[in-house]
Every structure is written in structure tokens, then in C-alpha cells.
Amino acid sequence: MVEEALIAMTAQLARLGNPSSLHTHGRATRKTLEDAREVIAKEVGCLPSEVIFTASGTEANNTALKGLYWQGRDKGKHVVVISSIEHHAILDPAHWLEVHEGAEVIQIPVTHDGVVDLEFLTHLVATRGNEIAVISVMHANNETGVIQPIGKVVDIAGEIPVHTDAAQSFKKVPLSFAELGVYAMSLSAHKTGGPLGIGALILRRAVEIPALLHGGGQEREIRSGTLNAPAIVAFAAAAKSKYYDSAKVSALRDSFITGITSALPEVIVNGLKADRLPGIVNITFPGTQSDTLLLLMDAQNISCSTGSACSAGVHEASHVLLAMGHDEVSAQSSLRFSFGATSTSADVDFAVSVLPDVINRGRAANLS
Amino acid sequence: MKLIAAMSGGVDSAVAAARAVEAGHDVIGVHLALSSNPQKYRSGARGCCTIEDSHDARRAADVIGIPFYIWDMAEEFHDGVVEDFLAEYAAGRTPNPCLRCNEKIKFAAVLDRARAMGFDGVVTGHYARTQISDSRKTLHRAVDHSKDQSYVLSVLTVEQIEGAIFPLGDTTKVDIRKEAEARGLAVAQKPDSHDICFVPSGDNAGWLRDRLGSEVGPIVDQDGVKIGEHKGAYTYTIGQRKGLGLTVPTADGSPRFVLKIEPVSNTVVVGAREDLAVSTMRGERAVWCGPAVTAQLQRGFVQVRAHGAALPCSYFFDGTLLTALLDEPLLGLATGQAMVIYDGDRVVGSATICETE
């Protein structure tokens, strides 16, 4: 967590008062909380009333996707359109809607560089637009960092509600809810230097969708539950912090890519030709298995990650890389490296210096 | 040394990993995911590799304070252990899948991968000991004979034994549980696993029937006269007396026992108790855990079941088959079982029984 957030959170934890209470303590908390809402609204380019606090980015995604689907279904629209590279927090609720709620889910394919296929979407909207309840395309992909053309998606969608999961993008690249023109956008505080366990759904003012959680109706009747004031205050502090220097992080990432590709020319940098977030790079190391590489890198105190793991913890081929045209084998030989606000060029040099040996051992282990 | 600790989620492998750390080794915990479709929870003492087991292993690694990873060995396990188990039964033999798992997974796939990654060996919670004699590591029975697992490790070559660390061989199971408790490992009282891990129901015959079908065939006496019918020959075991469903009694009223299973003709042969007696066994695919056995007759012991008795015998190896001549005949011995030769507590080697007489 960034320091401003830590200080704000610690101070708020010591204060009494449920923001929904009418007494003095409650009102004080309410004031602090609404100040925080205004800060976040300003940072993401929306109205304060458009900010709905949730307990996670996952909850924001579920609320948006299910709510917009149910709203559309009431008007006879049963199609849910998502990109094929969504996070599981969209993929899984979409699948749930398909199994339990009568939705037809259509996935938009992506190019080799991991960008949604706009021609596919154009054709889909032209032929079946009146059946589509919601379109959800992430703002930037969490595994490759590839930024999606949300503005163009919105243009193509016309009247169809568009949701975007912007958990990865907020604070990393310019982001304005109003300018994007989407109906709904999900955020997660811990991706922006804030605390774990707090997120937000930014939902257009006039859009009312059915709730997932029912109770006190605290957040526009769309989200119930006592508001987590300390986490919200910290979220706002992180949102307004200038801790993240995109240009610096991009430069580190690029020097890492240069270092790796000159040491190991056979590697593939996924999504290299597309616009990407500053801090993420995804690389395929042919002839290796990424879980082996992860272990060896971890032993060098370098944390990187593989696509995802199933419930048993077994590493699985990334659906994102598969969608980009990798086969199972090459998808399973890919690693994601992340660079943050505190990364240094010494970190990059060290990672570049250990990788060739790690890759050699990884290849030997793969052949054994 | 840099070691990989294979952690099943049970108490033994957790304590083994903790002991390896305490001995000063650089240890990384690895849980082997052996089922491609794991169950969520373990039911009783049966099955393993459930999601719950992998959580238990992770929790133990966290408490011990070592890194922890999950290695997916489901494909290797299926091809090397489960398929072999089915093929052996289909061929009328009685395999031991734990031996196969040690031979092909834990001390082959895992050890090879560990070595390629720069590790020196694999730590497991097996109850067995190794000793150094003449600068070579040899394999021995555990101090706790009731828990001794040297039988299922007898397929390890000298090379594999070099890379195997068994920290529990000098302790009884009771003390291991106490030690786990003292170390704050939540798995201290977790039940032991029994039976075959990939048959979670424990119903081996039913599991085999589902996969190999249940073709009805004849039960014949030693003269080849049909005296009954069976529902799938491989669900019978050599020496089995009960559940044969025979209605034709013997002349003297004595019981009949399964003597032989002939998979090609799908026939089960039954006969008298004395016909079960075996005094000589021969085994193929011999593996030596130390110096190779020669054609010269030696004295020692042979064990044919995981927790069976060590039977006094003389043995030799003719270059193809390992032969054991028993001092006292043994009743009911199936081909496919492993014959493991011991010199006192030391494991000499093993072979897969292919002939008995």
C-alpha cells in the first residue's frame, strides 16, 4: 500500500461511526466517506453518485455483468458478449449466467497481438444487436497488459450497454469514465496502491440494475452492506497519490525486454505490437514449462507469475494466450513479469542476468 | 543439500520435510497433483490428491516455512501407474501400483526434474532407512517394522537411492504423530491413507469392472471341467476361497481355491489348498538396490507383499530371471506381485513375479 493510503486507513480505523447512522459519529464518518467518493470520482472522471463501493473488483464485475444482463433480459435480450481474454471475474459470472439464467454467451476473439477483433464485433452487433443485453471488454488485459480499444467498442455498441473491467488500468494509463462512454466500469483498490478488500463499480447515473446483495441498500440500492470506511478512505488516498510514474515504469519494462531478447533471441514477447500498460510484460520461453521457471525465479527472489491455476493449484495454460493463437505447449511456457512504482533498474538488470541460467535449467527439466 | 520434499498433505511427508529443514538442507515443498479430476474432499482414509490434501500440504509447508509449489504429474501418473495397473490386471496378474509410482513418478519423473533444476535429491515420508556402506548408499527397512515401506521402494536403482532422503526411517509412527503435534502441524492426527489412492471408493473389483468390463467366463477345475461361471476373471485373486459361487462340491467336501487366472481364455482355474503351495518363484525386470545379484546361490529372505513376512530362502540371478527357492512353501502367490530380496534389513533388489511352481 502506498504511504498516503496506509496513513489514511490507520487514522480512520480508530474512528467510531457507521456512515449510515444519523448520530454525530455516524455523520462524521459519512462526511469522510463522501469526501473519498468525490476524490475517486474526480480521479476516474465520473460523478460522485456514479461510484458504488464494493468489496472487490470481482464483486463490481459480477454486479455489472449480472445486473446489466437481468435488465436486458427483461426486455427480451438474452445475449452476453465478452472478450475471450477476460479475467475469471468476468468469464465465470458469464458462464454462470449461461448455465443458470438462460444467457447465450458470445466471446469476441482477439488478434495475435491480443486486441479484440472489432470486425467480429461490428458484424455481431449488425446481425444480432437487438438480442444483446451487455458487452463487457476489459480495459487492459491482466496477463499481457494489452490495452483494448474501448472507445471503438462503445461506438460499435451504439445503444447496447458496455461494461469494462479497468482494474489493471486505473492509475497506470489515463482513464476517464465519461470520455470512454461506457455504462459501467470496475475498479479494484489494491491494484492502485490501496488496500485489499475494496473495489468500486462506476455505474452511469440513470442506469438502475438489479442488485446482487440485498440488505440496507446503502449504495443506490444496488449494493447493500455497511460501508467499509477505512478501506474506502485509503482507496481514495491511493487514487489521488502521484506515486506511480508511468514513463519510468515503461522505461524499465522496455529495458527488460531489450535485455531478455538480446540474451535469449528465441523468446516471444506477447502483444509486442499493441499498446500496453507500462508495468506488464508476458514472454514465451520455448521449450520450458512456466511452473518450473516460476520456482527457479522464486528461488532467486524474483516473483513472476504463470497464467492461472485451477482449484487444485495445478498450473493451466492461459486462456488469454490460447486466444492469441498459442497452442497448449507454448501457452504453458510463458511467464508474466510485472514492474511497479518501486521497481528499479538494478532489479531489471538482476532479472536479466539470472534468466538465461533459469531458462537452461527449465529446458533440461522439461526434457527429463 | 538442495532438496525437493514431496508433500502429499499427510503427516509423514510433513514431518519428513520439517526434519530435512532442521538437518540444514535447503528445502522446497512440492505437492504432486496426480489426479486430473481431483475430488474436493478426502473421504475417510481413502483416496489422496484431493484439493483438501493439497491445501493441507500447503499449510504444512507454510508452518515449516518453506516455499511450496504444485507439480502436475497427472498425465505421467495415469500413463505410468493407472494404465499399468489396468494392463496388469487385464493380463491376469496382480500388480502393486505403489511400487510403480515410486519407480516411475516419485523417484523418476520428480527426481529427474529436480536434478535438472539443480536440486540434489527428493525427500519423502516413506518409512525406510538408507545407510552408507563402501561409499554407496544402501536401502534398509525402517526401525518400525509394522510401518516399514522398504518393500514398495525396492524398485529403486542405486542411482535413484542416491537421490532419495527418508528422514522417518528411525522413528515409529506413533512418535511421528507426536512430533507433528509438537511442531504445530495440523495434519498430526490426519488418518493414514490405505488402499489404492486412485480408487477412492476402495472397491477395487468394482473399479476394475467399470474399466475392463465384466465378461462372463468359466470357472474350471484342474482337469479343465467347467464347474461354474465368473463375472470378470480379473476380480479374483490367487488363493481366494470365498465368493466363488460354486455349486458342485468336491468329492471329499474340501474347499476350492483360485489357483490361476487365464486372461486370454477368460478362465478362472480352481483347485485344492495344497495346489496353491509355491516353493519356487521367478521374477523378471529385476532391479538391484545395491550390488547386482549373481548366478551364485545366496541365502536371504524374500517378501512378496507390502506388509508380508520375510520368508527364508536361497536366491540367484541367471542374467534374465531372479529365482527364489523357499525353505517352506507359501500358499497363494500371484504373478505380477513383486518379490523383494532382503539380506537382513538391507534391500538387495526386486523383480516382478512371472512364474511360480
PDB file of N, CA and C in Angstrom, chain B residues 140-204:
ATOM      1  N   HIS B 140      17.429 -49.798   3.481  1.00  0.00           N
ATOM      2  CA  HIS B 140      17.146 -50.704   4.607  1.00  0.00           C
ATOM      3  C   HIS B 140      15.731 -50.531   5.111  1.00  0.00           C
ATOM      4  N   ARG B 141      15.308 -51.554   5.857  1.00  0.00           N
ATOM      5  CA  ARG B 141      13.995 -51.466   6.491  1.00  0.00           C
ATOM      6  C   ARG B 141      13.982 -50.348   7.532  1.00  0.00           C
ATOM      7  N   ALA B 142      12.751 -49.831   7.780  1.00  0.00           N
ATOM      8  CA  ALA B 142      12.572 -48.845   8.838  1.00  0.00           C
ATOM      9  C   ALA B 142      12.680 -49.540  10.188  1.00  0.00           C
ATOM     10  N   VAL B 143      12.979 -48.746  11.208  1.00  0.00           N
ATOM     11  CA  VAL B 143      13.021 -49.273  12.572  1.00  0.00           C
ATOM     12  C   VAL B 143      11.640 -49.807  12.970  1.00  0.00           C
ATOM     13  N   ASP B 144      10.595 -49.078  12.598  1.00  0.00           N
ATOM     14  CA  ASP B 144       9.221 -49.500  12.889  1.00  0.00           C
ATOM     15  C   ASP B 144       8.802 -50.517  11.817  1.00  0.00           C
ATOM     16  N   HIS B 145       8.989 -51.814  12.130  1.00  0.00           N
ATOM     17  CA  HIS B 145       8.707 -52.840  11.116  1.00  0.00           C
ATOM     18  C   HIS B 145       7.240 -52.862  10.700  1.00  0.00           C
ATOM     19  N   SER B 146       6.350 -52.459  11.613  1.00  0.00           N
ATOM     20  CA  SER B 146       4.930 -52.505  11.260  1.00  0.00           C
ATOM     21  C   SER B 146       4.600 -51.441  10.206  1.00  0.00           C
ATOM     22  N   LYS B 147       5.438 -50.413  10.083  1.00  0.00           N
ATOM     23  CA  LYS B 147       5.194 -49.353   9.102  1.00  0.00           C
ATOM     24  C   LYS B 147       6.192 -49.404   7.947  1.00  0.00           C
ATOM     25  N   ASP B 148       7.103 -50.351   8.016  1.00  0.00           N
ATOM     26  CA  ASP B 148       8.188 -50.401   7.034  1.00  0.00           C
ATOM     27  C   ASP B 148       7.664 -50.360   5.591  1.00  0.00           C
ATOM     28  N   GLN B 149       8.217 -49.460   4.793  1.00  0.00           N
ATOM     29  CA  GLN B 149       7.802 -49.340   3.387  1.00  0.00           C
ATOM     30  C   GLN B 149       8.927 -49.671   2.420  1.00  0.00           C
ATOM     31  N   SER B 150       9.948 -50.365   2.899  1.00  0.00           N
ATOM     32  CA  SER B 150      11.072 -50.685   2.010  1.00  0.00           C
ATOM     33  C   SER B 150      10.604 -51.568   0.844  1.00  0.00           C
ATOM     34  N   TYR B 151       9.536 -52.361   1.085  1.00  0.00           N
ATOM     35  CA  TYR B 151       9.023 -53.223   0.010  1.00  0.00           C
ATOM     36  C   TYR B 151       8.657 -52.404  -1.235  1.00  0.00           C
ATOM     37  N   VAL B 152       7.915 -51.302  -1.023  1.00  0.00           N
ATOM     38  CA  VAL B 152       7.469 -50.524  -2.184  1.00  0.00           C
ATOM     39  C   VAL B 152       8.566 -49.619  -2.739  1.00  0.00           C
ATOM     40  N   LEU B 153       9.717 -49.590  -2.062  1.00  0.00           N
ATOM     41  CA  LEU B 153      10.845 -48.799  -2.558  1.00  0.00           C
ATOM     42  C   LEU B 153      11.883 -49.676  -3.250  1.00  0.00           C
ATOM     43  N   SER B 154      11.611 -50.986  -3.271  1.00  0.00           N
ATOM     44  CA  SER B 154      12.611 -51.940  -3.763  1.00  0.00           C
ATOM     45  C   SER B 154      12.830 -51.851  -5.274  1.00  0.00           C
ATOM     46  N   VAL B 155      12.059 -51.009  -5.943  1.00  0.00           N
ATOM     47  CA  VAL B 155      12.233 -50.834  -7.390  1.00  0.00           C
ATOM     48  C   VAL B 155      13.234 -49.723  -7.705  1.00  0.00           C
ATOM     49  N   LEU B 156      13.798 -49.111  -6.662  1.00  0.00           N
ATOM     50  CA  LEU B 156      14.729 -48.003  -6.898  1.00  0.00           C
ATOM     51  C   LEU B 156      16.123 -48.538  -7.239  1.00  0.00           C
ATOM     52  N   THR B 157      16.711 -47.932  -8.243  1.00  0.00           N
ATOM     53  CA  THR B 157      18.077 -48.309  -8.611  1.00  0.00           C
ATOM     54  C   THR B 157      19.056 -47.602  -7.665  1.00  0.00           C
ATOM     55  N   VAL B 158      20.290 -48.018  -7.723  1.00  0.00           N
ATOM     56  CA  VAL B 158      21.338 -47.394  -6.911  1.00  0.00           C
ATOM     57  C   VAL B 158      21.357 -45.882  -7.150  1.00  0.00           C
ATOM     58  N   GLU B 159      21.228 -45.523  -8.398  1.00  0.00           N
ATOM     59  CA  GLU B 159      21.215 -44.111  -8.809  1.00  0.00           C
ATOM     60  C   GLU B 159      20.058 -43.347  -8.153  1.00  0.00           C
ATOM     61  N   GLN B 160      18.887 -43.982  -8.132  1.00  0.00           N
ATOM     62  CA  GLN B 160      17.712 -43.331  -7.532  1.00  0.00           C
ATOM     63  C   GLN B 160      17.848 -43.253  -6.007  1.00  0.00           C
ATOM     64  N   ILE B 161      18.410 -44.302  -5.406  1.00  0.00           N
ATOM     65  CA  ILE B 161      18.591 -44.295  -3.948  1.00  0.00           C
ATOM     66  C   ILE B 161      19.553 -43.176  -3.550  1.00  0.00           C
ATOM     67  N   GLU B 162      20.523 -42.923  -4.408  1.00  0.00           N
ATOM     68  CA  GLU B 162      21.466 -41.823  -4.142  1.00  0.00           C
ATOM     69  C   GLU B 162      20.731 -40.502  -3.967  1.00  0.00           C
ATOM     70  N   GLY B 163      19.642 -40.332  -4.714  1.00  0.00           N
ATOM     71  CA  GLY B 163      18.906 -39.062  -4.656  1.00  0.00           C
ATOM     72  C   GLY B 163      17.705 -39.106  -3.728  1.00  0.00           C
ATOM     73  N   ALA B 164      17.584 -40.152  -2.902  1.00  0.00           N
ATOM     74  CA  ALA B 164      16.408 -40.291  -2.036  1.00  0.00           C
ATOM     75  C   ALA B 164      16.786 -40.043  -0.580  1.00  0.00           C
ATOM     76  N   ILE B 165      15.974 -39.231   0.102  1.00  0.00           N
ATOM     77  CA  ILE B 165      16.203 -38.950   1.518  1.00  0.00           C
ATOM     78  C   ILE B 165      14.947 -39.386   2.276  1.00  0.00           C
ATOM     79  N   PHE B 166      15.125 -40.307   3.232  1.00  0.00           N
ATOM     80  CA  PHE B 166      13.992 -40.801   4.030  1.00  0.00           C
ATOM     81  C   PHE B 166      14.220 -40.443   5.496  1.00  0.00           C
ATOM     82  N   PRO B 167      13.778 -39.272   5.935  1.00  0.00           N
ATOM     83  CA  PRO B 167      14.099 -38.853   7.304  1.00  0.00           C
ATOM     84  C   PRO B 167      13.332 -39.604   8.401  1.00  0.00           C
ATOM     85  N   LEU B 168      12.331 -40.430   8.048  1.00  0.00           N
ATOM     86  CA  LEU B 168      11.489 -41.017   9.088  1.00  0.00           C
ATOM     87  C   LEU B 168      11.866 -42.444   9.477  1.00  0.00           C
ATOM     88  N   GLY B 169      12.858 -43.019   8.809  1.00  0.00           N
ATOM     89  CA  GLY B 169      13.136 -44.453   8.981  1.00  0.00           C
ATOM     90  C   GLY B 169      13.547 -44.868  10.374  1.00  0.00           C
ATOM     91  N   ASP B 170      13.982 -43.906  11.197  1.00  0.00           N
ATOM     92  CA  ASP B 170      14.475 -44.286  12.526  1.00  0.00           C
ATOM     93  C   ASP B 170      13.430 -44.087  13.614  1.00  0.00           C
ATOM     94  N   THR B 171      12.185 -43.783  13.220  1.00  0.00           N
ATOM     95  CA  THR B 171      11.171 -43.410  14.214  1.00  0.00           C
ATOM     96  C   THR B 171       9.901 -44.231  14.004  1.00  0.00           C
ATOM     97  N   THR B 172       9.164 -44.425  15.090  1.00  0.00           N
ATOM     98  CA  THR B 172       7.881 -45.120  14.947  1.00  0.00           C
ATOM     99  C   THR B 172       6.819 -44.106  14.542  1.00  0.00           C
ATOM    100  N   LYS B 173       5.758 -44.639  13.958  1.00  0.00           N
ATOM    101  CA  LYS B 173       4.656 -43.778  13.512  1.00  0.00           C
ATOM    102  C   LYS B 173       4.059 -42.998  14.684  1.00  0.00           C
ATOM    103  N   VAL B 174       3.924 -43.671  15.815  1.00  0.00           N
ATOM    104  CA  VAL B 174       3.344 -43.020  16.997  1.00  0.00           C
ATOM    105  C   VAL B 174       4.148 -41.766  17.340  1.00  0.00           C
ATOM    106  N   ASP B 175       5.466 -41.893  17.292  1.00  0.00           N
ATOM    107  CA  ASP B 175       6.315 -40.757  17.632  1.00  0.00           C
ATOM    108  C   ASP B 175       6.269 -39.667  16.560  1.00  0.00           C
ATOM    109  N   ILE B 176       6.066 -40.077  15.317  1.00  0.00           N
ATOM    110  CA  ILE B 176       5.952 -39.078  14.244  1.00  0.00           C
ATOM    111  C   ILE B 176       4.718 -38.210  14.470  1.00  0.00           C
ATOM    112  N   ARG B 177       3.620 -38.850  14.872  1.00  0.00           N
ATOM    113  CA  ARG B 177       2.405 -38.062  15.155  1.00  0.00           C
ATOM    114  C   ARG B 177       2.648 -37.090  16.305  1.00  0.00           C
ATOM    115  N   LYS B 178       3.340 -37.561  17.345  1.00  0.00           N
ATOM    116  CA  LYS B 178       3.635 -36.676  18.484  1.00  0.00           C
ATOM    117  C   LYS B 178       4.517 -35.514  18.027  1.00  0.00           C
ATOM    118  N   GLU B 179       5.473 -35.844  17.186  1.00  0.00           N
ATOM    119  CA  GLU B 179       6.395 -34.811  16.708  1.00  0.00           C
ATOM    120  C   GLU B 179       5.640 -33.768  15.865  1.00  0.00           C
ATOM    121  N   ALA B 180       4.720 -34.255  15.038  1.00  0.00           N
ATOM    122  CA  ALA B 180       3.934 -33.339  14.200  1.00  0.00           C
ATOM    123  C   ALA B 180       3.137 -32.387  15.087  1.00  0.00           C
ATOM    124  N   GLU B 181       2.567 -32.951  16.147  1.00  0.00           N
ATOM    125  CA  GLU B 181       1.795 -32.161  17.113  1.00  0.00           C
ATOM    126  C   GLU B 181       2.692 -31.076  17.714  1.00  0.00           C
ATOM    127  N   ALA B 182       3.872 -31.490  18.138  1.00  0.00           N
ATOM    128  CA  ALA B 182       4.802 -30.562  18.782  1.00  0.00           C
ATOM    129  C   ALA B 182       5.277 -29.480  17.811  1.00  0.00           C
ATOM    130  N   ARG B 183       5.338 -29.830  16.540  1.00  0.00           N
ATOM    131  CA  ARG B 183       5.777 -28.855  15.537  1.00  0.00           C
ATOM    132  C   ARG B 183       4.635 -27.943  15.083  1.00  0.00           C
ATOM    133  N   GLY B 184       3.443 -28.192  15.614  1.00  0.00           N
ATOM    134  CA  GLY B 184       2.307 -27.350  15.257  1.00  0.00           C
ATOM    135  C   GLY B 184       1.738 -27.655  13.880  1.00  0.00           C
ATOM    136  N   LEU B 185       1.944 -28.881  13.432  1.00  0.00           N
ATOM    137  CA  LEU B 185       1.410 -29.269  12.118  1.00  0.00           C
ATOM    138  C   LEU B 185      -0.003 -29.812  12.306  1.00  0.00           C
ATOM    139  N   ALA B 186      -0.954 -29.185  11.625  1.00  0.00           N
ATOM    140  CA  ALA B 186      -2.364 -29.540  11.832  1.00  0.00           C
ATOM    141  C   ALA B 186      -2.693 -30.947  11.345  1.00  0.00           C
ATOM    142  N   VAL B 187      -1.826 -31.519  10.530  1.00  0.00           N
ATOM    143  CA  VAL B 187      -2.104 -32.853   9.983  1.00  0.00           C
ATOM    144  C   VAL B 187      -1.708 -33.964  10.952  1.00  0.00           C
ATOM    145  N   ALA B 188      -1.293 -33.587  12.178  1.00  0.00           N
ATOM    146  CA  ALA B 188      -0.789 -34.579  13.141  1.00  0.00           C
ATOM    147  C   ALA B 188      -1.727 -35.769  13.323  1.00  0.00           C
ATOM    148  N   GLN B 189      -3.034 -35.501  13.342  1.00  0.00           N
ATOM    149  CA  GLN B 189      -3.982 -36.601  13.591  1.00  0.00           C
ATOM    150  C   GLN B 189      -4.742 -37.012  12.337  1.00  0.00           C
ATOM    151  N   LYS B 190      -4.267 -36.593  11.193  1.00  0.00           N
ATOM    152  CA  LYS B 190      -4.946 -36.980   9.950  1.00  0.00           C
ATOM    153  C   LYS B 190      -4.810 -38.490   9.755  1.00  0.00           C
ATOM    154  N   PRO B 191      -5.899 -39.163   9.358  1.00  0.00           N
ATOM    155  CA  PRO B 191      -5.822 -40.616   9.234  1.00  0.00           C
ATOM    156  C   PRO B 191      -4.793 -41.051   8.175  1.00  0.00           C
ATOM    157  N   ASP B 192      -4.224 -42.231   8.396  1.00  0.00           N
ATOM    158  CA  ASP B 192      -3.321 -42.808   7.395  1.00  0.00           C
ATOM    159  C   ASP B 192      -4.112 -43.104   6.135  1.00  0.00           C
ATOM    160  N   SER B 193      -3.456 -43.064   4.996  1.00  0.00           N
ATOM    161  CA  SER B 193      -4.161 -43.483   3.788  1.00  0.00           C
ATOM    162  C   SER B 193      -3.914 -44.972   3.576  1.00  0.00           C
ATOM    163  N   HIS B 194      -4.914 -45.619   3.093  1.00  0.00           N
ATOM    164  CA  HIS B 194      -4.835 -47.050   2.848  1.00  0.00           C
ATOM    165  C   HIS B 194      -5.247 -47.316   1.421  1.00  0.00           C
ATOM    166  N   ASP B 195      -5.156 -48.557   1.044  1.00  0.00           N
ATOM    167  CA  ASP B 195      -5.685 -48.995  -0.238  1.00  0.00           C
ATOM    168  C   ASP B 195      -5.025 -48.236  -1.393  1.00  0.00           C
ATOM    169  N   ILE B 196      -5.743 -48.229  -2.506  1.00  0.00           N
ATOM    170  CA  ILE B 196      -5.143 -47.677  -3.716  1.00  0.00           C
ATOM    171  C   ILE B 196      -5.658 -46.261  -3.899  1.00  0.00           C
ATOM    172  N   CYS B 197      -4.748 -45.306  -3.994  1.00  0.00           N
ATOM    173  CA  CYS B 197      -5.162 -43.901  -3.934  1.00  0.00           C
ATOM    174  C   CYS B 197      -6.102 -43.518  -5.061  1.00  0.00           C
ATOM    175  N   PHE B 198      -5.949 -44.149  -6.229  1.00  0.00           N
ATOM    176  CA  PHE B 198      -6.804 -43.720  -7.341  1.00  0.00           C
ATOM    177  C   PHE B 198      -8.124 -44.488  -7.405  1.00  0.00           C
ATOM    178  N   VAL B 199      -8.393 -45.316  -6.390  1.00  0.00           N
ATOM    179  CA  VAL B 199      -9.702 -45.974  -6.275  1.00  0.00           C
ATOM    180  C   VAL B 199     -10.333 -45.464  -4.980  1.00  0.00           C
ATOM    181  N   PRO B 200     -10.871 -44.237  -5.017  1.00  0.00           N
ATOM    182  CA  PRO B 200     -11.319 -43.623  -3.765  1.00  0.00           C
ATOM    183  C   PRO B 200     -12.427 -44.394  -3.069  1.00  0.00           C
ATOM    184  N   SER B 201     -13.219 -45.149  -3.815  1.00  0.00           N
ATOM    185  CA  SER B 201     -14.302 -45.894  -3.174  1.00  0.00           C
ATOM    186  C   SER B 201     -13.763 -47.087  -2.395  1.00  0.00           C
ATOM    187  N   GLY B 202     -12.540 -47.510  -2.697  1.00  0.00           N
ATOM    188  CA  GLY B 202     -11.985 -48.690  -2.040  1.00  0.00           C
ATOM    189  C   GLY B 202     -12.472 -49.990  -2.657  1.00  0.00           C
ATOM    190  N   ASP B 203     -13.387 -49.891  -3.610  1.00  0.00           N
ATOM    191  CA  ASP B 203     -13.950 -51.084  -4.248  1.00  0.00           C
ATOM    192  C   ASP B 203     -13.132 -51.398  -5.510  1.00  0.00           C
ATOM    193  N   ASN B 204     -12.023 -52.111  -5.311  1.00  0.00           N
ATOM    194  CA  ASN B 204     -11.133 -52.398  -6.437  1.00  0.00           C
ATOM    195  C   ASN B 204     -11.817 -53.201  -7.531  1.00  0.00           C
TER     196      ASN B 204
END
